[in-house]
Protein backbone atom coordinates (compact mmCIF):
# COMPACT_ATOMS: atom_id res chain seq x y z
CA GLY A 1 31.59 -22.19 -8.54
CA GLY A 2 28.79 -20.66 -6.47
CA SER A 3 28.48 -20.20 -2.70
CA THR A 4 25.95 -21.09 0.00
CA ASN A 5 25.50 -20.41 3.69
CA VAL A 6 24.37 -23.38 5.84
CA SER A 7 22.73 -22.38 9.16
CA TRP A 8 21.37 -24.56 11.96
CA ASN A 9 19.47 -23.96 15.19
CA SER A 10 18.67 -26.60 17.77
CA ASN A 11 16.59 -26.64 20.96
CA ASN A 12 17.29 -28.78 24.04
CA ALA A 13 20.47 -30.13 22.43
CA THR A 14 23.81 -30.53 24.17
CA SER A 15 25.92 -31.54 21.15
CA CYS A 16 25.70 -31.69 17.35
CA PHE A 17 27.58 -33.64 14.71
CA ALA A 18 27.63 -32.71 11.01
CA SER A 19 28.26 -34.78 7.91
CA GLY A 20 28.61 -33.75 4.31
CA ASN A 21 31.17 -32.37 1.93
CA GLY A 22 33.58 -30.09 3.77
CA TRP A 23 31.87 -29.77 7.14
CA SER A 24 31.95 -33.16 8.87
CA GLY A 25 32.63 -33.22 12.59
CA ASN A 26 31.43 -31.76 15.89
CA LYS A 27 29.50 -28.49 15.65
CA SER A 28 28.02 -26.08 18.14
CA THR A 29 24.29 -26.38 18.85
CA ASN A 30 23.61 -23.22 16.77
CA GLY A 31 25.64 -21.67 13.99
CA SER A 32 26.30 -21.13 10.33
CA LEU A 33 29.06 -21.84 7.82
CA SER A 34 29.73 -20.51 4.32
CA PHE A 35 30.83 -22.82 1.52
CA ASN A 36 32.43 -21.31 -1.58
CA ASN A 37 33.42 -22.57 -5.03
CA LEU A 38 30.93 -25.45 -5.04
CA THR A 39 31.38 -27.86 -7.94
CA SER A 40 28.87 -30.65 -7.23
CA THR A 41 25.49 -31.11 -5.58
CA THR A 42 25.98 -31.76 -1.84
CA THR A 43 23.72 -32.83 1.03
CA TYR A 44 24.57 -31.32 4.43
CA THR A 45 23.28 -33.27 7.45
CA ILE A 46 23.37 -32.39 11.14
CA THR A 47 22.36 -34.57 14.07
CA CYS A 48 21.92 -32.98 17.50
CA ASN A 49 21.72 -34.94 20.80
CA GLY A 50 20.15 -34.02 24.09
CA ALA A 51 18.62 -35.57 27.22
CA GLY A 52 15.49 -36.51 25.28
CA GLY A 53 17.26 -38.25 22.37
CA SER A 54 18.50 -37.02 19.00
CA ALA A 55 17.14 -35.15 16.00
CA SER A 56 18.54 -34.81 12.47
CA ASP A 57 17.94 -32.53 9.54
CA SER A 58 19.42 -32.27 6.06
CA VAL A 59 19.57 -29.75 3.27
CA THR A 60 20.71 -30.38 -0.30
CA VAL A 61 22.45 -27.68 -2.29
CA SER A 62 22.19 -28.26 -6.04
CA VAL A 63 25.06 -27.09 -8.23
CA GLY A 64 24.42 -26.43 -11.91
CA SER A 65 26.55 -27.59 -14.80
CA GLN A 66 29.94 -26.04 -15.32
CA PRO A 67 29.52 -23.19 -17.81
CA GLN A 68 31.11 -23.75 -21.18
CA ASN A 69 33.25 -20.97 -22.58
CA PRO A 70 32.29 -20.26 -26.17
CA PRO A 71 35.05 -20.28 -28.77
CA THR A 72 36.32 -17.02 -30.20
CA VAL A 73 38.17 -16.57 -33.47
CA THR A 74 39.74 -13.56 -35.17
CA LEU A 75 41.03 -13.38 -38.74
CA THR A 76 43.12 -10.61 -40.31
CA ALA A 77 44.73 -10.08 -43.72
CA ASN A 78 47.94 -8.16 -44.23
CA PRO A 79 47.66 -6.38 -46.57
CA ASN A 80 43.92 -6.30 -47.16
CA SER A 81 44.35 -4.65 -50.56
CA VAL A 82 46.71 -6.13 -53.18
CA THR A 83 47.61 -5.69 -56.81
CA TYR A 84 46.35 -8.09 -59.45
CA ASN A 85 47.95 -11.54 -58.97
CA GLY A 86 49.25 -10.37 -55.56
CA SER A 87 49.40 -12.15 -52.20
CA THR A 88 48.32 -11.56 -48.62
CA ILE A 89 49.15 -13.08 -45.24
CA LEU A 90 46.17 -14.42 -43.28
CA ASN A 91 46.59 -14.53 -39.48
CA TRP A 92 44.07 -16.20 -37.19
CA SER A 93 43.82 -16.65 -33.42
CA VAL A 94 41.45 -19.00 -31.62
CA THR A 95 40.37 -19.70 -28.03
CA ASN A 96 38.23 -22.52 -26.59
CA ALA A 97 37.78 -24.37 -29.91
CA THR A 98 38.11 -28.05 -30.70
CA SER A 99 38.07 -27.71 -34.51
CA CYS A 100 38.28 -25.01 -37.20
CA VAL A 101 37.46 -25.11 -40.92
CA ALA A 102 38.32 -22.44 -43.50
CA ASN A 103 36.87 -21.51 -46.87
CA SER A 104 36.98 -18.61 -49.30
CA THR A 105 34.86 -17.03 -52.00
CA PRO A 106 35.99 -17.47 -54.71
CA SER A 107 37.83 -20.64 -53.82
CA SER A 108 41.53 -20.37 -53.00
CA SER A 109 44.19 -22.28 -51.11
CA TRP A 110 42.49 -21.10 -47.86
CA THR A 111 40.30 -24.20 -47.43
CA GLY A 112 40.02 -27.14 -45.07
CA SER A 113 40.96 -27.72 -41.44
CA LYS A 114 42.94 -25.04 -39.61
CA SER A 115 44.82 -25.18 -36.31
CA VAL A 116 42.82 -24.41 -33.14
CA ASN A 117 46.04 -22.83 -31.85
CA GLY A 118 45.89 -20.12 -34.51
CA GLY A 119 48.45 -19.51 -37.19
CA SER A 120 49.52 -17.67 -40.29
CA THR A 121 49.52 -18.55 -43.98
CA THR A 122 50.22 -16.79 -47.27
CA VAL A 123 47.61 -16.84 -50.03
CA SER A 124 49.03 -15.97 -53.47
CA ASN A 125 47.88 -15.35 -57.05
CA LEU A 126 44.77 -13.36 -56.11
CA THR A 127 42.97 -12.12 -59.22
CA THR A 128 39.66 -10.89 -57.77
CA THR A 129 38.38 -9.54 -54.45
CA THR A 130 38.24 -12.56 -52.13
CA TYR A 131 36.39 -13.24 -48.87
CA PHE A 132 38.19 -15.51 -46.41
CA ASN A 133 36.22 -17.21 -43.60
CA ILE A 134 37.09 -19.43 -40.65
CA HIS A 135 34.47 -21.31 -38.61
CA CYS A 136 35.49 -22.75 -35.21
CA VAL A 137 33.50 -25.08 -32.94
CA GLY A 138 34.01 -25.85 -29.23
CA ASN A 139 32.10 -27.23 -26.25
CA GLY A 140 30.50 -23.81 -25.67
CA GLY A 141 29.26 -23.22 -29.23
CA SER A 142 30.84 -21.81 -32.38
CA ASP A 143 32.26 -18.61 -33.82
CA ASP A 144 33.10 -17.27 -37.28
CA ALA A 145 35.44 -14.63 -38.62
CA THR A 146 35.60 -13.21 -42.14
CA VAL A 147 38.00 -10.82 -43.82
CA SER A 148 38.03 -9.53 -47.39
CA VAL A 149 41.03 -8.76 -49.57
CA THR A 150 40.49 -6.27 -52.38
CA VAL A 151 42.39 -7.03 -55.58
CA GLY A 152 43.32 -4.35 -58.10
CA SER A 153 42.36 -4.50 -61.77
CA GLN A 154 44.21 -6.66 -64.22
CA PRO A 155 46.86 -4.56 -65.94
CA ILE A 156 45.92 -3.54 -69.45
CA ASN A 157 48.42 -4.74 -72.03
CA LEU A 158 49.03 -1.96 -74.50
CA PRO A 159 49.09 -3.04 -78.16
CA THR A 160 52.45 -3.20 -79.84
CA VAL A 161 53.36 -3.04 -83.50
CA THR A 162 56.55 -3.61 -85.40
CA LEU A 163 57.12 -2.14 -88.86
CA THR A 164 59.99 -3.29 -91.04
CA ALA A 165 61.16 -2.74 -94.58
CA SER A 166 63.64 -4.78 -96.48
CA PRO A 167 65.83 -3.33 -97.75
CA THR A 168 65.62 0.01 -96.08
CA SER A 169 67.58 1.71 -98.84
CA VAL A 170 66.75 1.42 -102.54
CA THR A 171 68.01 3.06 -105.82
């Protein structure tokens, strides 16, 4: 994707001819050209002719590897605080990934492979604060996202008692 400027100067030349990616053909005896958005290593060659013969020169412009965009992943929970045995909706979005894997602590239904296109899923029956994680990998590296969902206390069951008498009326 980079750019270079190729310049040439000749002495005692009457004509010049260039060869190479994007600049082949007749050229003036002195000049310069800019080349933009280079994607591969290229050798530029120029041959100049005059009364005394011809002379050539070349220059090679090296182009580095195409940069890899690292993956990015975001993960949200809605709501991020629930009542005991409640549920939450997990939403994730991903860019530049080739695979994603999810897990949670403690373990829940949020495990295994997840779509690299993002998505949404409901996780139910939460009984303790849970940490949800997604790990995505792509050509440019990897990225993680984690969200926690706080779970309220288990409701306390109040004791009950039933008192009966039989019969309830006596002589």
